[in-house]
Amino acid sequence: MENYNPTRVIFSEFNLSEISSFISLHKKTLLVISETLLNLRPEIPSFFPEDTFLYSTSGSNPVLQTIDKIIFPESCSQVVGIGGGSKLDITKALFAKLISNNLMSLEKLVENPHLLDPFKSARAQYKLILVPTTSGSSSEITKWGTLWDFEKKKKFSVDNEVLYADTALVDPRLSLSAPKEITAFTGLDVLSHALESIWNKKRNFITINFALDSIRFCIEALPKLLKKLDSLEYRTAMSKACLLAGYAFSQTRTSAAHALSYPLTLFHDIPHGFACSITLGSIFDYNITKNDAGLNEVLDIFKNRYGNRDSSFHDCYELFLEDCEVPSKLSEYGVRQADIPRLVDNAFHPDRFNNMLCNLSLKQVKDIYHAVL
Ligand SMILES: [Fe+2]
């Protein structure tokens, strides 16, 4: 068993105006920031060194070709990302290009993550600081960043140990302005990461315990938060859930629920957190029959909150989604029966499927999509 996560995490209230205590004021800095946050707080860049290069953008699912075209000063040796998971993923993609001296395109770097290996020795000369403003992807403590190609209908990752942030600054107050839909799908992404790390072949006793704690926070806090978006108490609980899930799945990675989600996002534009959580109820049953360690506890957590002794996970999970006031069926996103063959054809990501306790067959994948249609 091996566990490795080198990121220094600071989980506390802090003011962005005091970010100078966490960054170097002498390094040429690249700041990637959410456009929404920048519009709300236009003073933020003034907290950074004067010659900071700023890149701001909005929206989810960063497009690989767009990010590849961003031009930034190669003299930067500090990169700071402030925003939701997509902004942090962009930050890591640019950091990957920066530390590899901008010698390779992102297209090459996502094709072969080992291309970053020769730059491990130079990693200490650079700083990467990530500040999440949503509780979702845990990108601040993972070593990968997700990029998309909507033309070729593919999802990619920049992925290497050099992409672990030096510091993650987590302040739950930064998520207070996230609207309901974003709060819902990022929160469900957290739950998916926790569950996918439990039914994962790479799980260990540390990841299982982190994931179970994450699930306890999610199930208690998320439905309440979605009814009271300005609750710092529930925002804090979801920040903790996100951090715990991040610690778990940064070791195991995700598995089949994420693989099944990618075509839902690529072909039907379903936000990632909804897409990867909608099948959890169906996938659970396949895995608990293989090995119930950890999953029995998950079942108990859900039964205690949403069922009784005889309830199935599936039933409890449906009630949980109902409590979160989010769709539990693909048809609510416009997916039709005729779309399922294409979804199945595009769902097989061997590395994700091989991660899971239960090896799903093509027929089982089809059955899962049908079950949530
Ligand atoms: Fe995810």
Short mmCIF file of C-alpha atoms and ligand atoms in Angstrom, two decimals:
data_model
loop_
_atom_site.label_atom_id
_atom_site.label_comp_id
_atom_site.label_asym_id
_atom_site.label_seq_id
_atom_site.Cartn_x
_atom_site.Cartn_y
_atom_site.Cartn_z
CA MET A 1 0.00 0.00 0.00
CA GLU A 2 1.28 3.42 -0.87
CA ASN A 3 -0.21 6.85 -0.25
CA TYR A 4 1.29 10.04 -1.63
CA ASN A 5 -0.03 13.56 -1.72
CA PRO A 6 2.59 16.29 -1.38
CA THR A 7 0.30 19.35 -1.47
CA ARG A 8 0.36 21.59 1.59
CA VAL A 9 -3.30 22.27 2.39
CA ILE A 10 -4.40 25.32 4.31
CA PHE A 11 -8.04 24.96 5.27
CA SER A 12 -9.08 28.18 6.94
CA GLU A 13 -10.63 31.57 6.49
CA PHE A 14 -8.21 33.94 4.79
CA ASN A 15 -8.54 37.15 2.81
CA LEU A 16 -7.40 37.16 -0.80
CA SER A 17 -5.94 40.59 0.00
CA GLU A 18 -3.44 38.69 2.16
CA ILE A 19 -2.45 36.22 -0.54
CA SER A 20 1.05 37.69 -0.42
CA SER A 21 1.64 35.57 2.72
CA PHE A 22 1.21 32.44 0.62
CA ILE A 23 2.95 33.39 -2.63
CA SER A 24 6.37 34.70 -3.54
CA LEU A 25 6.36 38.40 -4.39
CA HIS A 26 9.64 38.03 -6.25
CA LYS A 27 8.59 35.50 -8.84
CA LYS A 28 7.09 36.47 -12.16
CA THR A 29 3.52 35.25 -11.78
CA LEU A 30 0.84 33.85 -14.05
CA LEU A 31 -2.61 34.27 -12.50
CA VAL A 32 -5.52 32.23 -13.86
CA ILE A 33 -8.77 33.49 -12.40
CA SER A 34 -12.47 32.90 -12.88
CA GLU A 35 -14.01 35.75 -14.85
CA THR A 36 -17.09 35.66 -12.62
CA LEU A 37 -14.95 36.15 -9.52
CA LEU A 38 -12.93 38.87 -11.22
CA ASN A 39 -16.12 40.75 -12.11
CA LEU A 40 -17.30 40.46 -8.52
CA ARG A 41 -13.94 41.45 -7.07
CA PRO A 42 -11.92 43.42 -9.66
CA GLU A 43 -9.36 44.40 -7.01
CA ILE A 44 -7.93 40.85 -6.74
CA PRO A 45 -5.08 41.31 -9.31
CA SER A 46 -3.78 44.25 -7.24
CA PHE A 47 -2.88 41.77 -4.48
CA PHE A 48 -0.30 40.18 -6.83
CA PRO A 49 3.11 41.40 -7.99
CA GLU A 50 2.80 44.31 -10.40
CA ASP A 51 4.00 42.47 -13.51
CA THR A 52 1.62 39.52 -12.98
CA PHE A 53 0.24 38.10 -16.23
CA LEU A 54 -3.49 37.57 -15.95
CA TYR A 55 -5.69 35.09 -17.78
CA SER A 56 -9.39 35.02 -16.94
CA THR A 57 -12.15 32.94 -18.42
CA SER A 58 -15.62 31.63 -17.62
CA GLY A 59 -17.54 28.39 -18.10
CA SER A 60 -16.87 24.70 -17.52
CA ASN A 61 -15.17 21.97 -19.54
CA PRO A 62 -12.04 23.75 -20.88
CA VAL A 63 -11.33 22.95 -24.53
CA LEU A 64 -7.85 21.53 -25.15
CA GLN A 65 -7.19 23.47 -28.37
CA THR A 66 -8.27 26.78 -26.78
CA ILE A 67 -6.02 26.32 -23.76
CA ASP A 68 -3.14 25.28 -26.01
CA LYS A 69 -3.35 28.64 -27.80
CA ILE A 70 -3.00 30.77 -24.64
CA ILE A 71 0.19 32.77 -24.82
CA PHE A 72 1.89 33.59 -21.52
CA PRO A 73 5.33 34.92 -20.57
CA GLU A 74 7.76 32.02 -20.38
CA SER A 75 9.67 33.85 -17.66
CA CYS A 76 6.89 33.05 -15.15
CA SER A 77 7.98 30.77 -12.34
CA GLN A 78 4.86 31.01 -10.19
CA VAL A 79 1.37 30.04 -11.26
CA VAL A 80 -1.73 30.77 -9.20
CA GLY A 81 -5.19 29.49 -10.05
CA ILE A 82 -8.32 30.89 -8.41
CA GLY A 83 -11.71 29.52 -9.40
CA GLY A 84 -13.80 26.40 -9.83
CA GLY A 85 -12.41 23.05 -10.92
CA SER A 86 -12.25 23.98 -14.61
CA LYS A 87 -10.12 27.06 -13.85
CA LEU A 88 -7.78 24.98 -11.71
CA ASP A 89 -7.53 22.40 -14.51
CA ILE A 90 -6.59 25.19 -16.95
CA THR A 91 -4.01 26.42 -14.43
CA LYS A 92 -2.44 22.96 -14.27
CA ALA A 93 -2.43 22.63 -18.06
CA LEU A 94 -0.59 25.96 -18.39
CA PHE A 95 1.75 24.96 -15.56
CA ALA A 96 2.55 21.75 -17.46
CA LYS A 97 3.48 23.79 -20.52
CA LEU A 98 5.49 26.26 -18.46
CA ILE A 99 7.66 23.73 -16.64
CA SER A 100 8.32 21.88 -19.90
CA ASN A 101 9.62 25.19 -21.35
CA ASN A 102 6.67 25.39 -23.72
CA LEU A 103 8.38 22.82 -25.91
CA MET A 104 5.37 20.56 -26.37
CA SER A 105 1.76 21.12 -27.28
CA LEU A 106 -0.95 20.10 -24.84
CA GLU A 107 -2.06 17.61 -27.46
CA LYS A 108 1.27 15.84 -27.02
CA LEU A 109 1.25 16.18 -23.22
CA VAL A 110 -2.18 14.59 -22.83
CA GLU A 111 -1.20 11.79 -25.21
CA ASN A 112 1.85 10.86 -23.16
CA PRO A 113 1.92 12.03 -19.50
CA HIS A 114 5.52 10.77 -19.17
CA LEU A 115 6.72 13.57 -21.43
CA LEU A 116 6.72 15.68 -18.24
CA ASP A 117 9.04 13.27 -16.38
CA PRO A 118 12.32 14.87 -17.53
CA PHE A 119 11.19 18.12 -15.92
CA LYS A 120 10.81 16.66 -12.41
CA SER A 121 14.27 17.88 -11.45
CA ALA A 122 13.33 21.47 -12.36
CA ARG A 123 9.97 21.32 -10.54
CA ALA A 124 11.32 22.87 -7.31
CA GLN A 125 12.13 26.10 -9.15
CA TYR A 126 8.43 26.68 -9.80
CA LYS A 127 5.46 27.32 -7.52
CA LEU A 128 1.89 26.22 -8.14
CA ILE A 129 -0.79 27.59 -5.80
CA LEU A 130 -4.45 26.65 -6.22
CA VAL A 131 -7.44 28.35 -4.60
CA PRO A 132 -10.76 26.56 -5.24
CA THR A 133 -13.99 28.55 -5.22
CA THR A 134 -16.25 25.50 -5.52
CA SER A 135 -16.33 22.16 -3.72
CA GLY A 136 -16.22 19.69 -6.59
CA SER A 137 -13.27 18.40 -8.57
CA SER A 138 -10.64 18.52 -5.77
CA SER A 139 -8.29 19.63 -8.53
CA GLU A 140 -6.33 21.54 -5.87
CA ILE A 141 -5.01 18.25 -4.44
CA THR A 142 -4.84 15.96 -7.47
CA LYS A 143 -2.07 15.62 -10.03
CA TRP A 144 -4.25 15.91 -13.11
CA GLY A 145 -6.31 18.43 -15.02
CA THR A 146 -9.19 17.58 -17.35
CA LEU A 147 -9.48 19.00 -20.85
CA TRP A 148 -12.08 18.31 -23.53
CA ASP A 149 -12.26 18.08 -27.31
CA PHE A 150 -15.91 18.53 -28.26
CA GLU A 151 -15.20 18.10 -31.97
CA LYS A 152 -13.47 14.76 -31.64
CA LYS A 153 -15.75 13.94 -28.68
CA LYS A 154 -12.88 13.08 -26.37
CA LYS A 155 -11.89 13.83 -22.78
CA PHE A 156 -8.21 14.17 -21.91
CA SER A 157 -5.99 14.75 -18.88
CA VAL A 158 -2.67 16.39 -18.24
CA ASP A 159 -1.41 14.03 -15.62
CA ASN A 160 1.90 13.90 -13.80
CA GLU A 161 3.25 14.19 -10.25
CA VAL A 162 4.79 17.54 -11.15
CA LEU A 163 1.23 18.88 -11.31
CA TYR A 164 0.52 18.46 -7.62
CA ALA A 165 0.15 21.99 -6.28
CA ASP A 166 2.69 23.24 -3.75
CA THR A 167 -0.14 24.81 -1.77
CA ALA A 168 -3.93 24.56 -1.82
CA LEU A 169 -5.71 27.39 -0.04
CA VAL A 170 -9.22 26.27 0.89
CA ASP A 171 -11.63 28.79 2.33
CA PRO A 172 -15.28 27.59 2.26
CA ARG A 173 -16.45 31.23 2.20
CA LEU A 174 -15.20 31.49 -1.39
CA SER A 175 -17.92 29.06 -2.48
CA LEU A 176 -20.76 31.11 -0.96
CA SER A 177 -21.53 32.85 -4.26
CA ALA A 178 -21.85 29.61 -6.27
CA PRO A 179 -25.39 29.40 -7.72
CA LYS A 180 -27.69 26.46 -7.03
CA GLU A 181 -27.01 24.43 -10.17
CA ILE A 182 -23.22 24.67 -9.81
CA THR A 183 -23.47 23.86 -6.10
CA ALA A 184 -25.57 20.80 -6.97
CA PHE A 185 -23.38 19.34 -9.70
CA THR A 186 -20.08 20.05 -7.97
CA GLY A 187 -21.43 18.51 -4.75
CA LEU A 188 -22.54 15.39 -6.61
CA ASP A 189 -19.10 15.21 -8.23
CA VAL A 190 -17.63 15.02 -4.71
CA LEU A 191 -19.94 12.15 -3.80
CA SER A 192 -19.03 10.38 -7.05
CA HIS A 193 -15.31 10.69 -6.35
CA ALA A 194 -15.77 9.28 -2.85
CA LEU A 195 -17.87 6.32 -4.06
CA GLU A 196 -15.68 5.61 -7.08
CA SER A 197 -12.64 5.45 -4.81
CA ILE A 198 -14.36 2.87 -2.58
CA TRP A 199 -15.35 0.46 -5.38
CA ASN A 200 -11.86 0.83 -6.76
CA LYS A 201 -9.23 -1.88 -7.02
CA LYS A 202 -6.59 0.61 -5.84
CA ARG A 203 -8.39 1.47 -2.60
CA ASN A 204 -6.65 1.06 0.73
CA PHE A 205 -7.68 1.52 4.35
CA ILE A 206 -6.74 5.21 4.25
CA THR A 207 -8.69 6.02 1.09
CA ILE A 208 -11.74 4.04 2.28
CA ASN A 209 -11.90 5.97 5.54
CA PHE A 210 -11.44 9.34 3.86
CA ALA A 211 -14.15 8.44 1.34
CA LEU A 212 -16.62 7.26 4.00
CA ASP A 213 -16.16 10.50 5.94
CA SER A 214 -16.66 12.45 2.72
CA ILE A 215 -19.91 10.59 2.02
CA ARG A 216 -21.17 11.27 5.57
CA PHE A 217 -20.59 15.00 5.05
CA CYS A 218 -22.19 14.95 1.57
CA ILE A 219 -25.34 13.13 2.54
CA GLU A 220 -25.97 15.38 5.53
CA ALA A 221 -24.93 18.73 4.08
CA LEU A 222 -25.64 18.75 0.33
CA PRO A 223 -29.47 18.52 0.38
CA LYS A 224 -29.60 21.14 3.15
CA LEU A 225 -27.13 23.42 1.37
CA LEU A 226 -29.19 23.28 -1.82
CA LYS A 227 -32.13 24.64 0.17
CA LYS A 228 -30.01 27.27 1.95
CA LEU A 229 -27.21 28.38 -0.36
CA ASP A 230 -25.93 31.07 1.98
CA SER A 231 -25.22 28.64 4.83
CA LEU A 232 -21.54 28.81 5.71
CA GLU A 233 -22.03 25.75 7.93
CA TYR A 234 -23.12 23.58 4.98
CA ARG A 235 -20.58 25.17 2.61
CA THR A 236 -17.88 24.27 5.14
CA ALA A 237 -19.16 20.70 5.38
CA MET A 238 -19.02 20.37 1.57
CA SER A 239 -15.51 21.85 1.50
CA LYS A 240 -14.46 19.17 3.98
CA ALA A 241 -16.26 16.48 1.95
CA CYS A 242 -14.43 17.68 -1.16
CA LEU A 243 -11.05 17.61 0.52
CA LEU A 244 -11.63 14.13 1.95
CA ALA A 245 -12.86 12.76 -1.39
CA GLY A 246 -9.85 14.39 -3.04
CA TYR A 247 -7.45 12.65 -0.67
CA ALA A 248 -9.17 9.35 -1.46
CA PHE A 249 -9.44 9.52 -5.24
CA SER A 250 -6.08 11.27 -5.73
CA GLN A 251 -4.72 7.80 -4.85
CA THR A 252 -7.23 5.56 -6.62
CA ARG A 253 -8.56 7.68 -9.50
CA THR A 254 -12.16 7.31 -10.60
CA SER A 255 -13.79 4.33 -12.31
CA ALA A 256 -16.78 3.31 -14.42
CA ALA A 257 -19.29 6.00 -13.35
CA HIS A 258 -16.86 8.58 -14.69
CA ALA A 259 -16.24 6.58 -17.87
CA LEU A 260 -20.00 6.41 -18.46
CA SER A 261 -20.29 10.14 -17.82
CA TYR A 262 -17.88 11.36 -20.50
CA PRO A 263 -20.17 10.69 -23.51
CA LEU A 264 -23.07 12.22 -21.54
CA THR A 265 -21.08 15.46 -21.30
CA LEU A 266 -19.57 15.28 -24.80
CA PHE A 267 -22.76 14.40 -26.70
CA HIS A 268 -25.49 15.83 -24.47
CA ASP A 269 -23.76 18.66 -22.64
CA ILE A 270 -24.74 17.29 -19.24
CA PRO A 271 -22.64 19.01 -16.53
CA HIS A 272 -19.91 16.67 -15.29
CA GLY A 273 -21.16 16.27 -11.70
CA PHE A 274 -24.68 15.33 -12.84
CA ALA A 275 -23.32 13.03 -15.54
CA CYS A 276 -21.02 11.08 -13.23
CA SER A 277 -23.50 10.76 -10.36
CA ILE A 278 -26.62 9.70 -12.22
CA THR A 279 -25.46 6.07 -12.61
CA LEU A 280 -24.07 5.58 -9.09
CA GLY A 281 -27.22 3.82 -7.85
CA SER A 282 -27.03 1.18 -10.59
CA ILE A 283 -23.28 0.69 -10.45
CA PHE A 284 -23.33 0.21 -6.66
CA ASP A 285 -25.20 -3.12 -6.92
CA TYR A 286 -22.65 -4.61 -9.34
CA ASN A 287 -19.79 -3.80 -6.96
CA ILE A 288 -21.22 -4.79 -3.59
CA THR A 289 -21.60 -8.35 -4.85
CA LYS A 290 -17.85 -8.43 -5.62
CA ASN A 291 -16.53 -7.10 -2.32
CA ASP A 292 -18.59 -5.36 0.32
CA ALA A 293 -15.71 -3.80 2.30
CA GLY A 294 -16.54 -0.13 2.66
CA LEU A 295 -19.69 -0.50 0.56
CA ASN A 296 -21.67 -2.03 3.43
CA GLU A 297 -20.88 1.08 5.45
CA VAL A 298 -22.01 3.27 2.53
CA LEU A 299 -25.26 1.29 2.38
CA ASP A 300 -25.80 1.83 6.12
CA ILE A 301 -25.14 5.57 5.82
CA PHE A 302 -27.77 5.85 3.07
CA LYS A 303 -30.27 3.51 4.80
CA ASN A 304 -30.05 5.48 8.04
CA ARG A 305 -30.87 8.70 6.23
CA TYR A 306 -33.18 7.64 3.39
CA GLY A 307 -34.47 4.15 4.04
CA ASN A 308 -34.92 1.27 6.43
CA ARG A 309 -33.32 -2.11 7.08
CA ASP A 310 -34.68 -3.60 3.85
CA SER A 311 -34.01 -0.68 1.51
CA SER A 312 -31.67 -1.06 -1.46
CA PHE A 313 -28.92 1.46 -2.13
CA HIS A 314 -30.64 2.29 -5.39
CA ASP A 315 -33.89 3.31 -3.64
CA CYS A 316 -32.09 5.38 -0.99
CA TYR A 317 -29.97 7.07 -3.63
CA GLU A 318 -33.05 8.07 -5.65
CA LEU A 319 -34.51 9.68 -2.53
CA PHE A 320 -31.21 11.48 -1.92
CA LEU A 321 -31.24 12.92 -5.47
CA GLU A 322 -34.87 13.93 -4.96
CA ASP A 323 -33.89 15.65 -1.70
CA CYS A 324 -31.16 17.49 -3.65
CA GLU A 325 -33.88 18.53 -6.14
CA VAL A 326 -31.86 17.31 -9.13
CA PRO A 327 -32.90 15.07 -12.04
CA SER A 328 -32.37 11.35 -11.54
CA LYS A 329 -33.15 10.34 -15.13
CA LEU A 330 -31.23 10.94 -18.36
CA SER A 331 -34.47 11.68 -20.25
CA GLU A 332 -34.74 14.87 -18.16
CA TYR A 333 -31.59 16.03 -19.99
CA GLY A 334 -33.04 15.13 -23.40
CA VAL A 335 -31.34 11.74 -23.78
CA ARG A 336 -33.48 9.26 -25.74
CA GLN A 337 -33.43 5.49 -26.06
CA ALA A 338 -31.98 5.84 -29.58
CA ASP A 339 -28.95 7.62 -28.10
CA ILE A 340 -27.89 4.70 -25.92
CA PRO A 341 -25.85 2.71 -28.52
CA ARG A 342 -23.69 5.79 -29.16
CA LEU A 343 -23.24 6.33 -25.41
CA VAL A 344 -22.19 2.69 -24.96
CA ASP A 345 -19.75 2.92 -27.89
CA ASN A 346 -18.06 5.92 -26.32
CA ALA A 347 -18.09 4.84 -22.68
CA PHE A 348 -15.21 2.39 -22.73
CA HIS A 349 -12.19 3.99 -21.15
CA PRO A 350 -10.16 0.86 -20.31
CA ASP A 351 -8.19 2.53 -17.51
CA ARG A 352 -11.40 3.63 -15.77
CA PHE A 353 -13.15 0.28 -16.24
CA ASN A 354 -10.13 -1.71 -15.10
CA ASN A 355 -10.08 0.32 -11.89
CA MET A 356 -13.42 -1.02 -10.71
CA LEU A 357 -14.02 -4.09 -8.52
CA CYS A 358 -16.65 -5.35 -10.96
CA ASN A 359 -15.58 -5.56 -14.61
CA LEU A 360 -18.65 -4.40 -16.48
CA SER A 361 -19.58 -6.08 -19.75
CA LEU A 362 -20.91 -4.19 -22.73
CA LYS A 363 -24.40 -5.48 -21.92
CA GLN A 364 -24.13 -4.30 -18.31
CA VAL A 365 -23.10 -0.81 -19.48
CA LYS A 366 -26.14 -0.75 -21.76
CA ASP A 367 -28.35 -1.93 -18.87
CA ILE A 368 -26.99 0.83 -16.61
CA TYR A 369 -27.81 3.55 -19.16
CA HIS A 370 -31.28 2.03 -19.66
CA ALA A 371 -31.87 1.88 -15.89
CA VAL A 372 -31.39 5.63 -15.56
CA LEU A 373 -33.08 6.64 -18.84
FE FE B 1 -15.50 13.95 -11.37
#
